[in-house]
C-alpha positions in Angstrom: 56.7 2.2 72.3 56.2 2.6 68.7 57.5 5.8 66.8 54.9 7.7 65.0 55.2 7.1 61.1 56.9 9.8 59.2 54.6 12.3 57.8 54.8 12.2 53.7 55.6 15.2 52.1 56.0 16.8 48.6 57.7 20.2 47.7 56.6 21.9 44.6 59.0 24.7 43.5 61.7 22.9 45.4 64.6 25.0 43.9 63.1 28.4 44.6 63.9 30.6 47.8 60.7 29.0 49.6 61.4 25.5 48.4 65.0 25.6 49.6 64.0 26.9 53.0 61.6 24.0 53.1 64.3 21.6 52.1 66.6 22.9 54.9 63.8 22.3 57.5 62.9 18.9 56.0 66.6 18.0 56.3 67.0 19.2 59.9 63.8 17.1 60.9 64.6 13.9 58.6 63.1 11.7 61.4 59.8 13.3 61.0 59.3 13.4 57.3 59.6 11.2 54.3 59.6 12.9 51.0 57.5 11.5 48.1 58.3 14.1 45.2 60.3 17.2 44.5 59.2 19.2 41.6 60.8 22.2 39.9 60.6 24.1 36.6 63.8 23.6 34.8 66.9 23.7 37.1 67.8 19.9 36.6 71.0 20.2 38.5 69.5 22.0 41.4 66.5 19.5 41.7 68.7 16.5 41.7 70.9 17.9 44.5 67.6 18.5 46.5 66.3 14.9 45.6 69.5 13.4 46.9 69.6 15.6 50.1 65.9 14.6 51.0 66.3 11.0 49.5 63.1 11.7 47.8 61.0 8.9 46.0 60.8 10.9 42.8 61.9 14.2 41.1 60.0 16.0 38.3 60.8 19.1 36.1 57.8 20.9 34.5 60.1 21.9 31.4 60.0 18.9 29.3 63.3 19.7 27.7 65.2 19.5 31.0 64.0 16.0 31.5 67.3 14.3 30.0 69.6 16.4 32.3 67.5 15.3 35.3 67.5 11.9 34.5 71.4 11.7 33.7 72.0 13.7 37.1 70.0 11.1 39.2 71.1 8.0 37.3 71.9 5.2 39.8 70.5 7.1 42.8 67.1 5.1 42.9 65.0 8.4 42.5 62.5 8.2 39.9 62.5 11.0 37.3 59.7 12.4 34.9 59.2 15.6 32.9 56.6 17.9 31.5 53.6 19.8 32.7 51.4 17.1 33.1 53.9 15.0 34.9 54.4 17.9 37.5 50.6 18.0 38.2 50.6 14.2 38.4 53.3 14.3 41.0 51.4 17.1 42.8 48.5 14.8 43.1 50.1 11.9 44.8 48.6 11.1 48.2 50.7 12.8 50.9 50.0 14.4 54.4 51.6 17.7 53.6 52.6 19.7 50.5 54.6 22.9 50.1 52.9 24.8 47.3 55.8 27.1 46.3 55.6 27.6 42.2 55.9 31.1 41.4 53.1 32.9 39.5 49.8 31.4 37.9 51.9 28.6 36.7 51.5 27.2 40.2 47.7 26.9 40.1 47.4 23.6 38.2 49.8 21.7 40.3 48.7 23.3 43.6 44.9 22.5 42.8 46.1 18.8 42.2 47.7 18.8 45.6 44.4 20.3 47.2 42.1 17.8 45.5 44.1 14.8 47.3 43.0 16.2 50.5 46.1 16.7 52.7 47.3 19.9 54.3 48.7 22.4 51.7 51.1 25.0 52.7 50.3 27.9 50.4 53.3 30.1 49.4 51.9 30.7 45.8 49.5 33.8 46.5 48.7 33.9 42.9 46.4 30.7 43.1 44.0 32.7 45.2 44.4 36.0 43.3 43.8 34.4 40.2 41.3 31.7 40.9 39.9 33.2 44.4 36.5 31.8 45.4 36.8 28.9 42.8 40.2 27.7 44.5 38.4 28.2 48.3 35.6 26.0 46.9 38.0 23.2 45.9 39.8 23.3 49.1 36.4 22.9 51.0 35.1 20.2 48.6 38.4 18.1 49.1 38.4 18.6 52.9 42.0 19.9 52.5 43.7 22.2 55.1 45.0 25.3 53.6 48.1 26.9 55.7 49.3 30.3 54.6 53.2 30.4 54.2 53.5 34.0 53.2 54.9 35.6 56.5 52.0 38.2 56.6 49.4 35.7 56.4 51.0 33.2 58.6 51.6 35.8 61.3 48.0 36.9 60.8 46.8 33.1 61.3 48.9 33.1 64.4 47.6 36.3 65.8 44.0 35.5 65.1 44.5 32.5 67.5 41.6 30.4 66.3 39.1 33.2 67.1 36.0 34.0 64.9 36.8 36.5 62.1 33.4 38.3 63.0 35.1 39.3 66.1 37.8 40.9 63.9 37.7 44.8 63.3 40.9 44.9 61.0 43.6 42.9 59.8 46.6 44.9 59.0 49.6 43.4 56.8 53.0 45.1 57.1 55.4 46.0 54.2 59.0 46.7 54.3 58.6 49.4 51.8 60.9 47.7 49.3 64.3 49.4 48.0 62.3 52.6 46.8 60.5 53.4 49.9 62.4 56.7 50.2 62.9 57.5 46.6 61.0 60.3 44.5 58.5 59.2 42.1 60.7 60.4 38.9 63.6 58.3 40.2 61.3 55.3 40.9 60.1 55.5 37.4 63.7 55.2 35.9 64.8 52.3 38.2 66.7 49.6 36.7 66.2 45.9 37.3 69.4 45.7 39.4 68.0 48.5 41.6 64.7 46.9 42.1 66.1 43.5 42.9 68.1 44.9 45.9 65.5 44.3 48.6 66.4 45.7 52.0 65.2 43.0 54.4 64.1 39.7 52.3 66.2 37.3 50.1 63.5 36.2 47.6 63.1 35.3 43.9 63.2 37.8 41.1 59.4 38.2 40.5 58.4 38.5 44.1 61.3 40.9 44.7 59.9 43.3 41.8 56.4 42.9 43.2 57.8 44.1 46.5 59.4 47.0 44.9 56.3 48.1 43.2 54.2 47.3 46.2 52.2 45.2 44.1 53.1 42.2 46.3 51.2 43.9 49.1 48.1 44.4 46.9 48.3 40.7 45.9 48.8 40.0 49.6 45.4 41.8 50.4 43.5 39.9 47.9 45.1 36.6 49.3 44.1 37.6 52.8 40.4 38.3 51.7 40.2 34.8 50.4 42.1 32.9 53.2 40.4 34.6 56.1 36.9 35.3 54.6 37.2 39.0 55.4 35.9 41.8 53.4 38.2 44.4 51.9 37.0 47.2 54.0 38.6 45.5 57.1 41.9 44.8 55.4 44.8 47.4 55.6 48.6 47.7 54.8 51.2 49.6 57.0 54.8 50.2 56.0 56.9 49.0 58.7 60.7 48.9 57.3 62.3 46.9 60.1 60.1 43.7 58.9 59.7 42.5 62.5 56.0 42.7 62.9 54.4 40.8 59.9 50.7 41.1 60.6 48.2 42.4 63.1 44.7 41.7 64.1 42.6 44.4 65.8 39.7 42.8 67.6 36.3 44.6 68.1 37.0 45.3 71.7 40.2 47.2 70.9 42.7 44.6 71.6 45.5 44.0 69.0 47.5 40.9 68.6 50.5 40.7 66.4 52.8 38.1 64.8 56.7 39.0 65.3 59.6 37.2 64.0 62.9 37.8 62.2 62.6 38.1 58.6 63.2 34.5 57.7 61.0 32.4 55.8 61.8 29.2 57.8 59.6 30.6 60.6 56.4 30.7 58.9 57.4 27.6 56.9 58.1 25.6 60.2 54.9 26.6 61.5 53.0 25.3 58.4 55.4 22.1 58.4 54.9 21.3 62.0 51.2 22.4 62.3 49.7 21.9 64.9 53.0 21.3 66.7 56.1 23.5 66.8 59.5 22.7 65.1 63.0 24.0 65.9 64.5 26.4 63.5 67.8 28.1 63.5 66.2 31.4 62.6 67.6 34.4 64.6 65.6 35.2 67.7 64.3 38.6 68.1 66.1 40.9 70.7 63.8 43.8 70.8 66.1 45.8 73.2 68.9 45.5 70.6 66.6 46.6 67.7 65.5 49.5 69.9 62.7 51.1 67.8 60.1 49.9 65.2 58.7 52.6 62.8 55.5 52.7 60.8 54.4 54.8 57.6 51.2 54.9 55.7 51.9 53.6 52.1 52.1 56.2 49.4 49.9 55.1 46.5 50.7 58.1 44.6 54.5 56.9 44.4 53.5 53.2 44.1 50.4 53.0 42.1 50.3 49.2 41.8 49.0 49.0 45.4 46.1 51.2 44.4 45.3 49.1 41.5 45.3 46.0 43.6 42.9 47.5 46.1 40.7 48.6 43.2 40.7 45.1 41.8 39.7 43.7 44.9 36.8 46.2 45.5 35.6 45.7 41.9 35.6 41.6 42.3 34.4 39.7 39.3 37.5 39.0 36.9 39.5 42.1 38.0 42.0 40.3 40.2 42.7 37.6 37.7 43.4 40.2 35.0 45.5 42.3 37.4 47.7 39.1 38.5 48.1 38.0 34.6 49.0 41.7 33.3 51.4 42.1 36.2 53.3 38.9 35.5 53.6 40.0 31.8 54.7 43.5 32.8 57.2 42.1 35.5 58.7 39.6 33.0 59.2 42.5 30.4 60.9 44.6 33.0 63.3 42.1 34.1 64.0 41.6 30.1 64.6 45.3 30.1 62.1 45.7 27.6 60.0 48.4 29.6 60.7 50.8 32.3 59.9 50.3 35.9 57.1 52.8 35.6 55.5 50.9 32.7 54.7 48.0 35.1 51.5 49.5 36.9 50.8 51.6 33.6 50.5 48.4 31.6 48.7 46.6 34.3 46.1 49.4 34.3 45.7 49.4 30.5 45.1 45.8 30.8 42.3 46.3 33.3 40.7 48.9 31.2 40.8 46.7 28.2 39.3 43.6 30.1 36.3 45.9 30.7 35.9 47.1 27.2 36.3 43.1 26.1 33.7 42.3 28.5 36.0 40.3 30.7 34.2 41.1 34.0 32.8 37.9 35.3 34.5 36.2 38.2 35.8 32.6 37.2 33.5 29.8 38.5 36.0 27.0 38.1 39.7 26.5 38.1 39.5 25.8 34.3 37.7 29.1 33.8 40.3 31.0 35.8 43.1 29.4 33.7 41.3 30.5 30.7 40.8 33.9 31.9 44.4 34.2 32.9 45.5 33.4 29.3 43.1 35.8 27.8 44.3 38.6 30.1 47.9 37.8 29.3 47.0 38.3 25.6 45.5 41.7 26.4 48.6 42.7 28.4 51.2 41.4 25.7 49.3 43.5 22.9 50.2 46.7 24.9 53.8 45.9 25.3 55.0 47.6 21.9 53.7 50.9 23.1 55.5 50.3 26.5 58.6 49.4 24.7 58.7 52.6 22.7 58.3 54.6 25.8 61.1 52.7 27.3 63.6 53.4 24.4 
């Protein structure tokens, strides 16, 4: 009996939290997968270690200045190396069976679309691709005949809870939110929060940007927009509920009143394994749920008064057009400024709202028709948001 050939895979964002969780699973199931390429932004030492662990054919850093360090770290290993943004996109477009798209932020759009265009399965962890480029991104997926598999725990749970049934039979999809580190804080205290406070997530271990998004609840807003495009479901049938235990990740309510849910321990290896093994299942070392030990699960309505970022994302989804692209770009600018201690936590949603209003005044209202238009709009929106940073800095100091 001849063994099935190993599936060829590429990992984009290989040194981030989702990337390393993917590396862990690939290493555990090495007999099933052959790694074509691993790509990271600038962590040459980390990427070299990943390439050696996975016996990857090539390693690429998007930051050209990190290229010499990567080449030195992999000298004599047999792993080919290259550097620069174009090299990252080229590596993403190599023909493989499966790609993990886990480059954080809108920077992940160009390499992810390159992976989509080569037509394999793409496990999507970079929600900003859909928030930034929305319908244009989904048209590329359809044109290439690619398979898009959601890796965000919420969307992966929704996919599993949907069970292949028609979205027309769905009355409501509900994404759960942990509530982040400020779930019980008063509004005034939240506004004064420091980066070290916001980075202290109660249940998930993630990268800095997504952790700040979780603290503002912008992450849940971005996920609503992502769900809208992934499942072709209108905004009125999408909902959010705060569930601090992070055991239930998504719920589907069908029109007959039946509800199905996706449950798992808060470990990203569970949704990644679902996407990596699809349509088969892979074994993972994730903790198994013991509901008797957990005892009780609780739920709360989100408070958009204390967390206005969720309101802004909902409004952007309802508005359509360019709003989600502007929202995403402004949020990335604001979060970076907050992490650099240039602006306060309360300035993040304020700056996003200012940028959305400025985009309206400048006539930036049309939805991008192509990926190139989405990238141009993203750049223009970052300019609008950056122009509001001086005022925010003055408020913060």
